[in-house]
Coordinates of C-alpha atoms in Angstrom, one line a residue:
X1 CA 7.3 129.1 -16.6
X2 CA 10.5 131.2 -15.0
X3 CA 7.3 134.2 -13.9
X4 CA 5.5 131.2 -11.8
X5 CA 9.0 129.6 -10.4
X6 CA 9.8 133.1 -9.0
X7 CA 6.3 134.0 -8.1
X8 CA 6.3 130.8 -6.0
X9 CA 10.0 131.4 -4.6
X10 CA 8.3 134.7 -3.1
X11 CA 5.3 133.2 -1.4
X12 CA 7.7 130.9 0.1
X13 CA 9.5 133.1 1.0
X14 CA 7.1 135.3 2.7
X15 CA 5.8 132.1 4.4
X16 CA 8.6 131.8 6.1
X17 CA 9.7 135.3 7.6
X18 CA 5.5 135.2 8.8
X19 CA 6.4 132.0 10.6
X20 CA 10.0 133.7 12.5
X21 CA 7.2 136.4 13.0
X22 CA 4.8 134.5 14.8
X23 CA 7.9 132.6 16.5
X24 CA 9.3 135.4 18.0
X25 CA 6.2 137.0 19.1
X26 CA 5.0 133.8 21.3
X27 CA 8.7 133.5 22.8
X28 CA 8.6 137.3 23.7
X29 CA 5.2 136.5 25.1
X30 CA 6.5 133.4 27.0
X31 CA 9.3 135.7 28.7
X32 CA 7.4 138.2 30.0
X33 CA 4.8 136.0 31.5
X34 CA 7.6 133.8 33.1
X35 CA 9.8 137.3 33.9
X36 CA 6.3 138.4 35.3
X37 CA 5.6 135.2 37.4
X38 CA 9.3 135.1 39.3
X39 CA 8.7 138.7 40.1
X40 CA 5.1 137.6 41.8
X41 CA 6.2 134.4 43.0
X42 CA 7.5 134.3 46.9
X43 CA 11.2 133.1 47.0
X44 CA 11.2 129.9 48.9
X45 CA 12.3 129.9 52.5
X46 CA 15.6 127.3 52.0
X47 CA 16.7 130.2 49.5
X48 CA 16.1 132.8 51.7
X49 CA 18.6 130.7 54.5
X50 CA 21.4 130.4 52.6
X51 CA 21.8 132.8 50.1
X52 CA 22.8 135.8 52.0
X53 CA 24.3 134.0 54.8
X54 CA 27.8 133.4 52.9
X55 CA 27.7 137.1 52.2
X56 CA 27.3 138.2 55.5
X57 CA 30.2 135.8 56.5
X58 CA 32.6 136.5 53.6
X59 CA 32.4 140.5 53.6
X60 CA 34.8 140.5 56.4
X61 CA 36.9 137.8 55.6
X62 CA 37.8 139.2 52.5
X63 CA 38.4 142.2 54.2
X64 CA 41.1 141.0 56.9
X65 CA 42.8 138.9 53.9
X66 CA 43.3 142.7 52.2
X67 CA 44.5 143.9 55.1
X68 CA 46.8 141.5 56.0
X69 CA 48.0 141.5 52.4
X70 CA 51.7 143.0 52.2
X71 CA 51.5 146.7 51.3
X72 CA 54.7 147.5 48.6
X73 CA 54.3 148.3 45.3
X74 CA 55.4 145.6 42.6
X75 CA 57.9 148.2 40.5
X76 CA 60.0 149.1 43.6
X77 CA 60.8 145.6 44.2
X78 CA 61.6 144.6 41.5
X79 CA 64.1 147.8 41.0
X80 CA 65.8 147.0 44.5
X81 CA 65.9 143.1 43.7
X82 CA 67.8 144.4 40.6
X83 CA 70.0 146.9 42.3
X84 CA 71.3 144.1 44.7
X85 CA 72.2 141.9 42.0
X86 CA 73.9 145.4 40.9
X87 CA 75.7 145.7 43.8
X88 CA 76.8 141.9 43.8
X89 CA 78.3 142.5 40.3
X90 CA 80.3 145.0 41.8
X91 CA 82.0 143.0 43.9
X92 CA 82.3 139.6 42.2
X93 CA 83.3 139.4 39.4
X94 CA 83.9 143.6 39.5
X95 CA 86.3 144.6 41.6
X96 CA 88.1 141.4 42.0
X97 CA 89.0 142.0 38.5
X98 CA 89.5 145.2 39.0
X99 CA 91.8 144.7 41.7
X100 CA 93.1 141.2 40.2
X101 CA 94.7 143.0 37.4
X102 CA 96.6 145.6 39.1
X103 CA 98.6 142.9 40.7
X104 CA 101.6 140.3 39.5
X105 CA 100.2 137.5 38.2
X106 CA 101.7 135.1 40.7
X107 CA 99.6 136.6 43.4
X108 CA 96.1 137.5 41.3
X109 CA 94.5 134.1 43.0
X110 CA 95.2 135.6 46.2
X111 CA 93.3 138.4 46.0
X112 CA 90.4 137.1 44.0
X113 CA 90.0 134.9 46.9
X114 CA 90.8 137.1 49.3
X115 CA 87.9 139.5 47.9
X116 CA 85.9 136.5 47.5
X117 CA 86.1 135.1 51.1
X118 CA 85.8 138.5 52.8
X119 CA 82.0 139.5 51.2
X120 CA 81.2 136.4 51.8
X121 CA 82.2 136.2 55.6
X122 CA 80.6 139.7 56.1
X123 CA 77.4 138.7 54.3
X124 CA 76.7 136.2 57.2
X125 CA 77.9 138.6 60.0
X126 CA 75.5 140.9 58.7
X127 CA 72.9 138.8 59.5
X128 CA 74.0 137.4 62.4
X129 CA 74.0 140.7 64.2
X130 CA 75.1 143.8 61.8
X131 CA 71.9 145.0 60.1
X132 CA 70.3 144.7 63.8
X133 CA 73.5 146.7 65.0
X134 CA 72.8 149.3 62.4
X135 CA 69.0 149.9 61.8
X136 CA 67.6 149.2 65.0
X137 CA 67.5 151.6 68.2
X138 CA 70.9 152.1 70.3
X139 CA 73.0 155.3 71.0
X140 CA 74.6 157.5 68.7
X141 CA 77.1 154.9 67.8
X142 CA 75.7 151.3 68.1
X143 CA 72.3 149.8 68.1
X144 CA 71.2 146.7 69.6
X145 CA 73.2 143.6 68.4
X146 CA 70.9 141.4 69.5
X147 CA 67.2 142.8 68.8
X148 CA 67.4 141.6 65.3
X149 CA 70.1 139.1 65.5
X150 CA 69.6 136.5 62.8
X151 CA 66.8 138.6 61.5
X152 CA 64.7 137.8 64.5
X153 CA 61.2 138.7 64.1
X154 CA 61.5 139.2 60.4
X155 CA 59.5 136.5 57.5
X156 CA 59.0 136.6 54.1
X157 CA 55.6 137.9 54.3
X158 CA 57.3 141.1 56.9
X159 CA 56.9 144.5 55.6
X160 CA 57.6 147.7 57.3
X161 CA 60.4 146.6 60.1
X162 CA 62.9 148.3 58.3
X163 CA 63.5 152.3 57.6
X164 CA 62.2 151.8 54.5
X165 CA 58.5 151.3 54.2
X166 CA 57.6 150.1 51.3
X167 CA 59.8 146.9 50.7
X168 CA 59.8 143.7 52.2
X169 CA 62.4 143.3 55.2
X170 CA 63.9 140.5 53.8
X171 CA 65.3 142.9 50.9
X172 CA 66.4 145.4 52.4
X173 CA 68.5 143.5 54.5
X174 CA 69.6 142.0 51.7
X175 CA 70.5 145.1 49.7
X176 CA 71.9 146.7 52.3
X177 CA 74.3 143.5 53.1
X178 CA 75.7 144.1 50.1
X179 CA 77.4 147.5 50.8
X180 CA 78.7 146.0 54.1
X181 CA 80.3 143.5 52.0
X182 CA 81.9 145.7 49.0
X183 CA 82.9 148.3 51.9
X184 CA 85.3 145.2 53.7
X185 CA 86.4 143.7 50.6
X186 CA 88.1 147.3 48.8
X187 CA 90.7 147.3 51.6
X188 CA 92.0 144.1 50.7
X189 CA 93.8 146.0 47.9
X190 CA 96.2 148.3 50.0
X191 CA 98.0 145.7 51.6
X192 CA 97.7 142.7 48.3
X193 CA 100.5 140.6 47.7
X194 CA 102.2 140.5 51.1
X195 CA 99.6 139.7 54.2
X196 CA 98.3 136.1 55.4
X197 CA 94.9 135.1 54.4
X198 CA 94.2 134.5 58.1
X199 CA 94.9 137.6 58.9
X200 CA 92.7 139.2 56.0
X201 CA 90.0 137.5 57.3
X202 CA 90.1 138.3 61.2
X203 CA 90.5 141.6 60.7
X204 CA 87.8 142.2 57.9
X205 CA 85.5 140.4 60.6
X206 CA 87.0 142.8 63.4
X207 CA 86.7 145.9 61.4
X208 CA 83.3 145.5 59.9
X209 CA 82.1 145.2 63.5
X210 CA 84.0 148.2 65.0
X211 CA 84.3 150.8 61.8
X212 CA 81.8 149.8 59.3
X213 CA 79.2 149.2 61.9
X214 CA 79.1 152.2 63.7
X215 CA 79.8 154.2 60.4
X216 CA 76.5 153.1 59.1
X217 CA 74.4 153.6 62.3
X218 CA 76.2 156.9 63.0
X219 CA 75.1 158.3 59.0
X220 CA 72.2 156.5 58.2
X221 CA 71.1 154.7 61.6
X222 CA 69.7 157.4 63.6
X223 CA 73.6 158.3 65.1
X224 CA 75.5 161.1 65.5
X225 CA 76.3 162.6 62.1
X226 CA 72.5 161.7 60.5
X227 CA 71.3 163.6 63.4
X228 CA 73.6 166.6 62.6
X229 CA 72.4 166.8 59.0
X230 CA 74.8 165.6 57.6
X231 CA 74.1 164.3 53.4
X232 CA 75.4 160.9 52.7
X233 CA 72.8 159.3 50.1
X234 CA 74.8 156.2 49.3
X235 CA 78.5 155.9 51.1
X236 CA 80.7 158.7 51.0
X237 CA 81.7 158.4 54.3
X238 CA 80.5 155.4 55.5
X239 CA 81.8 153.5 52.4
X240 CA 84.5 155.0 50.8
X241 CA 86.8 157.1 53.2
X242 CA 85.9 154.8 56.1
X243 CA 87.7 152.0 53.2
X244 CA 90.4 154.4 51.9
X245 CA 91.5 155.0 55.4
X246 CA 91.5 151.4 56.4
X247 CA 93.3 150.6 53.8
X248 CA 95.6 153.6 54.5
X249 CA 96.4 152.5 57.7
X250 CA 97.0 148.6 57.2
X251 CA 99.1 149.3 54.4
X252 CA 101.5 151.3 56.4
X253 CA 101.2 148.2 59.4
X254 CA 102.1 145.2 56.7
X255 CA 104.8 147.3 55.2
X256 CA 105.8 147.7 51.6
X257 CA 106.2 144.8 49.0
X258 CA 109.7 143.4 48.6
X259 CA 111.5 145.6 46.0
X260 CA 109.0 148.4 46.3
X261 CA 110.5 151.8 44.9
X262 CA 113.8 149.9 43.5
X263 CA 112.1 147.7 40.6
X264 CA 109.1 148.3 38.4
X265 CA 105.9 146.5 40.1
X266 CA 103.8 146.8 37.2
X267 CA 99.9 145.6 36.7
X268 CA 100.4 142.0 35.4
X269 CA 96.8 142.1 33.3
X270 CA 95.5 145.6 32.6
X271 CA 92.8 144.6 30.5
X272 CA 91.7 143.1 33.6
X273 CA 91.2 146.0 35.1
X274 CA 89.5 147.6 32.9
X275 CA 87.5 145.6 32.3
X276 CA 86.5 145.5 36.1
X277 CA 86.1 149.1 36.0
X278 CA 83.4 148.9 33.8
X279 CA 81.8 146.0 35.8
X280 CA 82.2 148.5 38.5
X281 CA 80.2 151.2 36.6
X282 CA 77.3 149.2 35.4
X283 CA 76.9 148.0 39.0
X284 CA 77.4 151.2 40.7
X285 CA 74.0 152.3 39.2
X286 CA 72.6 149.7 41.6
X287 CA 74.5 150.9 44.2
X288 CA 73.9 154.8 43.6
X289 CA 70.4 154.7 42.1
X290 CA 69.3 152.0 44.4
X291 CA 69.7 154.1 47.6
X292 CA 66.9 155.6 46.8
X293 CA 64.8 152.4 47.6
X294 CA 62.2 153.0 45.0
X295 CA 61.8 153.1 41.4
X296 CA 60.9 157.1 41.1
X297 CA 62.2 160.4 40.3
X298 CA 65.1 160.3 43.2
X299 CA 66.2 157.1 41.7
X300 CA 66.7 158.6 38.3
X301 CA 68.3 161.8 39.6
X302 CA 70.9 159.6 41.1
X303 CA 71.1 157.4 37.6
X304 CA 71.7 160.2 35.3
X305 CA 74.1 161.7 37.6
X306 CA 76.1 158.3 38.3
X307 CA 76.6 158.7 34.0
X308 CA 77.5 162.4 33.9
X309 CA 80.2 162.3 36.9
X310 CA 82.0 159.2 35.8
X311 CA 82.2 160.5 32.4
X312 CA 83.3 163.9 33.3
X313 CA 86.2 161.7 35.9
X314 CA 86.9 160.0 32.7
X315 CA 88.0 163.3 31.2
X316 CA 89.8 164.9 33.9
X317 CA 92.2 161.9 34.6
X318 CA 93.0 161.5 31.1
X319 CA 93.6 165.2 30.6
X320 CA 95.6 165.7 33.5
X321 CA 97.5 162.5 32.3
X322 CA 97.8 163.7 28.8
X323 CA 99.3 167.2 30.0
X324 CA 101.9 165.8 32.8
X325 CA 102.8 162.5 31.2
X326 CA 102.5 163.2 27.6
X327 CA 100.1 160.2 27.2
X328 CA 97.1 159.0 28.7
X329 CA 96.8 155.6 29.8
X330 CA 94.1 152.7 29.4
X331 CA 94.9 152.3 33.5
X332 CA 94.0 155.8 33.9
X333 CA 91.0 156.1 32.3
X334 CA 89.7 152.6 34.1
X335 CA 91.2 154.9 37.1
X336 CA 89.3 158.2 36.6
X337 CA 85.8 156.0 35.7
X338 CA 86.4 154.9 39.6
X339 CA 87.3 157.9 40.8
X340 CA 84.0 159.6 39.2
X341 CA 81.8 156.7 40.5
X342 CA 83.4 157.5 43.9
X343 CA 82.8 160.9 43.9
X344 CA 79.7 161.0 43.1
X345 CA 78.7 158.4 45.7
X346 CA 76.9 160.7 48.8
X347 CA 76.1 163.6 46.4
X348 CA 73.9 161.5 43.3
X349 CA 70.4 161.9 45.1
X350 CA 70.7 165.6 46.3
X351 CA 72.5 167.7 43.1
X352 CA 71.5 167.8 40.1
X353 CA 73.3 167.2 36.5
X354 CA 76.1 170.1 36.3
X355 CA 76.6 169.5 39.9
X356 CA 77.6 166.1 39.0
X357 CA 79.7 167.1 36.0
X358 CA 82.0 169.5 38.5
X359 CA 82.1 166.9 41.2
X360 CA 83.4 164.0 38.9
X361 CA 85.9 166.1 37.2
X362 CA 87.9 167.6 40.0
X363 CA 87.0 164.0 41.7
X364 CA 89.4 163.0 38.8
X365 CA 91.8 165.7 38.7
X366 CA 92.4 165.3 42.0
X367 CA 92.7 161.7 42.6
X368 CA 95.3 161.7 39.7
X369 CA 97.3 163.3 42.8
X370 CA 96.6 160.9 45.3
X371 CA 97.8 158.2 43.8
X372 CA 100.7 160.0 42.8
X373 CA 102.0 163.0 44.3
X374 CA 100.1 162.4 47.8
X375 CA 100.5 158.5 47.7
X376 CA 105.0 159.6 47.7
X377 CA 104.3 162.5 50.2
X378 CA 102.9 159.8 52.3
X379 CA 105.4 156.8 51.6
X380 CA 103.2 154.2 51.9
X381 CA 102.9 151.1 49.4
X382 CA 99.2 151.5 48.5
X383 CA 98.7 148.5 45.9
X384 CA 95.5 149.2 44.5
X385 CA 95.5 152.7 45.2
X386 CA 92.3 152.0 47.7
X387 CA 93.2 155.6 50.0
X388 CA 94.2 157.6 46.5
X389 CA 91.1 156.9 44.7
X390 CA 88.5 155.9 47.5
X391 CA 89.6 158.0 50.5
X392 CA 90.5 160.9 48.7
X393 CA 87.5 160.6 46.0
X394 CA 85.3 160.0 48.7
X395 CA 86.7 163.3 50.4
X396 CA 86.1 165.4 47.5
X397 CA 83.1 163.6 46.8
X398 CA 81.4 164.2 50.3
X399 CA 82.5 167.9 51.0
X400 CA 81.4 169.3 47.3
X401 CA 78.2 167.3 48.6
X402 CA 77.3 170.1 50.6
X403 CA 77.9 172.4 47.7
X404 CA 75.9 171.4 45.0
X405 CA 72.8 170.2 47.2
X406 CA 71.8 173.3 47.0
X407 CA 68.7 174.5 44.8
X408 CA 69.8 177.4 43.9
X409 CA 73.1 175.6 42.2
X410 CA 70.9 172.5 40.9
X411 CA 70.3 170.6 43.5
X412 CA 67.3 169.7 45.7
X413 CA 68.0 170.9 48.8
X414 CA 65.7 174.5 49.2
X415 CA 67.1 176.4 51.3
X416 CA 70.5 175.3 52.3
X417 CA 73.2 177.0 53.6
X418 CA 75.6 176.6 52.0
X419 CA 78.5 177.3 54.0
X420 CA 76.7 175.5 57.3
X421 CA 76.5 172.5 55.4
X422 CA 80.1 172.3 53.9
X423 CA 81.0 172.9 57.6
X424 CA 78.9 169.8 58.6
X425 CA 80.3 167.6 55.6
X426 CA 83.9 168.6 56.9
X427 CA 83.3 167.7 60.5
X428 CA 81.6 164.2 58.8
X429 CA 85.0 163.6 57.1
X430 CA 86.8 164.4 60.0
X431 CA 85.1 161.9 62.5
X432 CA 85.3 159.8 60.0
X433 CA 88.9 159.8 59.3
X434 CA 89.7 159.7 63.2
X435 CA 87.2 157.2 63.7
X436 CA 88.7 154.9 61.3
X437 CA 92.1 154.9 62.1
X438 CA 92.1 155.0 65.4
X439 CA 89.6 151.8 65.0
X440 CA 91.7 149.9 62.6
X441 CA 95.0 150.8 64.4
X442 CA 93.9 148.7 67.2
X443 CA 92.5 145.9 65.3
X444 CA 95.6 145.8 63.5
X445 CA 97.6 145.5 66.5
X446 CA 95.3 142.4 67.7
X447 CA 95.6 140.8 65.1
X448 CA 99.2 140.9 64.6
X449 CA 99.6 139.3 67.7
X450 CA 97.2 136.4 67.1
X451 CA 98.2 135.5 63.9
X452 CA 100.9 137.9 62.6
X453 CA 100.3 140.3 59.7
X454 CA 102.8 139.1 56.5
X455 CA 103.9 136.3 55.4
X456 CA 107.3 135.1 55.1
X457 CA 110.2 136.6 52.6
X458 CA 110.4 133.5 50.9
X459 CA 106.7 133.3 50.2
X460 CA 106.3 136.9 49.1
X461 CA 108.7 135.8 46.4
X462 CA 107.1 132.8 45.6
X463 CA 104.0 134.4 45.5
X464 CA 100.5 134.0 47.2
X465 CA 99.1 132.0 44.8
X466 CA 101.4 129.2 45.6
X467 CA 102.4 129.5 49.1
X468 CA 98.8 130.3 50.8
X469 CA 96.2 128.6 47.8
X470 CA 98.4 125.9 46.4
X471 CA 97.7 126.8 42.8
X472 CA 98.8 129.0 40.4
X473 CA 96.7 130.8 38.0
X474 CA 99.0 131.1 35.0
X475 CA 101.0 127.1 34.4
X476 CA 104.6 127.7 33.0

């Protein structure tokens, strides 16, 4: 009984698989006879019409669309929309802490809002007419204020109006705003605690127009110095001396603080500024690396070096501080971490790794003396130390530039003479320097007679907080 079950389970089963068999054997034959018939059959004539008609219109339709299409690569956007947010940091909240810190706590408002109120203002001036006075074509000292005033000409769909290529207009403007900005708002700090607000703001208007202006077409504009050769990859001279000296010079116009060199005017917060400091350093990887407007190999040159000369400036100040004061101080390592970052400014993209080491280090050995030998030499009431650390950081920073660009000492310049170049840095720092003060002299000299440059005794004493901003930061 099981024998015939299983012997009738088989023929079943063979039944079946003949059937898929003959199935698929008159399907295969049905599909090659209907394959074999659209082959032979003539395509009709409506077919014939349309089909190849919205080819023939499409081909270059598509082709105008991917040539219109914005030509910029997706990476070095996003790097340069994340080095101006770098930059920002830097300012707000970076160096008004930095600089908020450093002064008596009945004035820090003040100069938060001081620092505050001046980016902003410049921010809008650049747009109005700066980036057109900078980047577009003039003499060796101006461009045109009005060919790209208000960003004429410019949309967000724009590429290629600007020097740089491969980024959309709108940010580089924007990027580059943001060094106008920072570059106005570190002189506030020579003259904190003592000027009118009024004043702060008519003369960071007049001086971004008459210094910074011609600073930054004259270096990276197409002006006089670029044209000479002269290496600046992201503000040594255009930034940071062109501020120190500023600041220099308006600090000795306001005058020193009441009870300057007869009582202690100590930092009312130092872990504020430290902690701006290191506000400062995260964002000056924006500022540095960013300058090479692209996400490559120059861009990370000028990262590893923004590390290696701050930390090496780090070291310097708080040896030297160690040896002549017997202890180093938090304030002087938040000090020498600015001091690196300035020195390292114009050299980050051209020298390589050691060259960034020696740079920061004697950046930091050095501006240890300006802010304390140089800065009694020179008498003046400095507050935040804006000429000790940023004019002479920027100094050492943009002459040892010319150095360590060189291949043969690390850098990436093949070729370079090396004394012909230092010779061209100095003659940079110089015009500079003469530039500056000369500029900022007569600015200073408007505005004290428009609106007067200090405030009153009685309000110095009271402090800023309270007698220009009606608020205090710290309630009894």
């Amino acid at each position: 009984m099981k024998t015939s079950l299983f012997t009738g389970w088989q023929a079943r089963f063979h039944a079946v698989c003949l059937m898929m068999l003959i199935s698929a054997l008159a399907v295969g034959a049905f599909s090659s006879t209907a394959h074999a018939q659209a082959q032979v059959t003539p395509v009709p004539s409506e077919t014939v019409a349309v089909e190849p008609l919205p080819t023939a219109v499409t081909a270059p339709v598509a082709e105008a669309a991917a040539a219109a299409a914005p030509a910029f690569d997706h990476g070095d956007v996003a790097w340069m929309l994340t080095s101006t947010l770098l930059v920002l940091l830097m300012v707000v909240p970076g160096l008004a802490l930095f600089y908020g810190g450093l002064v008596r706590s009945k004035n820090v408002l003040s100069i938060l809002s001081q620092i505050l109120v001046v980016f902003s203002l410049i921010l809008i001036l650049w747009v109005a007419y700066g980036y057109s006075a900078v980047f577009s074509e003039g003499n060796a000292f101006f461009g045109s204020f009005t060919q790209f005033a208000f960003l004429k000409g410019f949309g967000p769909d724009t590429v290629g109006n600007t020097p740089i290529k491969g980024l959309p207009d709108y940010l580089f403007v924007a990027f580059q705003s943001t060094f106008a900005g920072i570059t106005t708002a570190l002189i506030v700090g020579a003259f904190a605690e003592r000027i009118k607000f009024k004043a702060v703001l008519l003369f960071s208007a007049l001086w971004f127009t008459l210094s910074y202006i011609p600073m930054a077409h004259i270096v990276w504009g197409g002006g006089y110095l670029g044209a000479m050769g002269a290496i600046d990859f992201a503000g040594g001279t255009v930034v940071h001396i062109n501020a120190g000296v500023a600041g220099l010079v308006g600090a000795y116009f306001v005058g020193k603080r009441i009870g300057y060199g007869q009582t202690a005017l100590k930092p009312h917060n130092v872990p504020f500024t430290y902690i701006g400091a290191m506000l400062l350093w995260v964002g000056w990887f924006g500022f540095n690396a960013g300058s090479a407007a692209a996400a490559d190999t120059v861009a990370s040159l000028a990262f590893i070096n923004t590390i290696l000369a701050t930390a090496a400036a780090v070291l310097g100040w708080t040896l030297v501080e160690a040896v002549s004061k017997g202890k180093p101080s938090a304030l002087g390592a938040a000090s020498g971490a600015v001091a690196g970052l300035v020195g390292i400014t114009p050299a980050c993209g051209t020298v390589g790794p050691l060259g960034a080491i020696v740079i920061g280090l004697v950046a930091g050995v050095v501006c240890v003396w300006g802010v304390t030998g140089l800065k009694r030499l020179l008498r003046v009431d400095d507050t935040a130390d804006v000429f000790g650390v940023h004019g002479i950081g920027g100094i050492v920073g943009a002459l040892l530039t010319g150095v360590f660009s060189a291949q043969s000492l690390g850098g990436t310049k093949a070729d370079l003479d090396i004394g012909h170049q230092v010779w061209v840095q100095l003659v940079s720092v110089g015009f500079t320097i003469i530039w500056c003060a000369v500029v900022t002299v007569a600015i200073l000299l408007v505005v004290r007679l428009v609106f007067g440059l200090r405030v009153t005794e009685e309000a110095e004493r009271t402090g800023l907080d309270v007698t220009s901003h009606g608020e205090s930061a710290y309630e009894a």
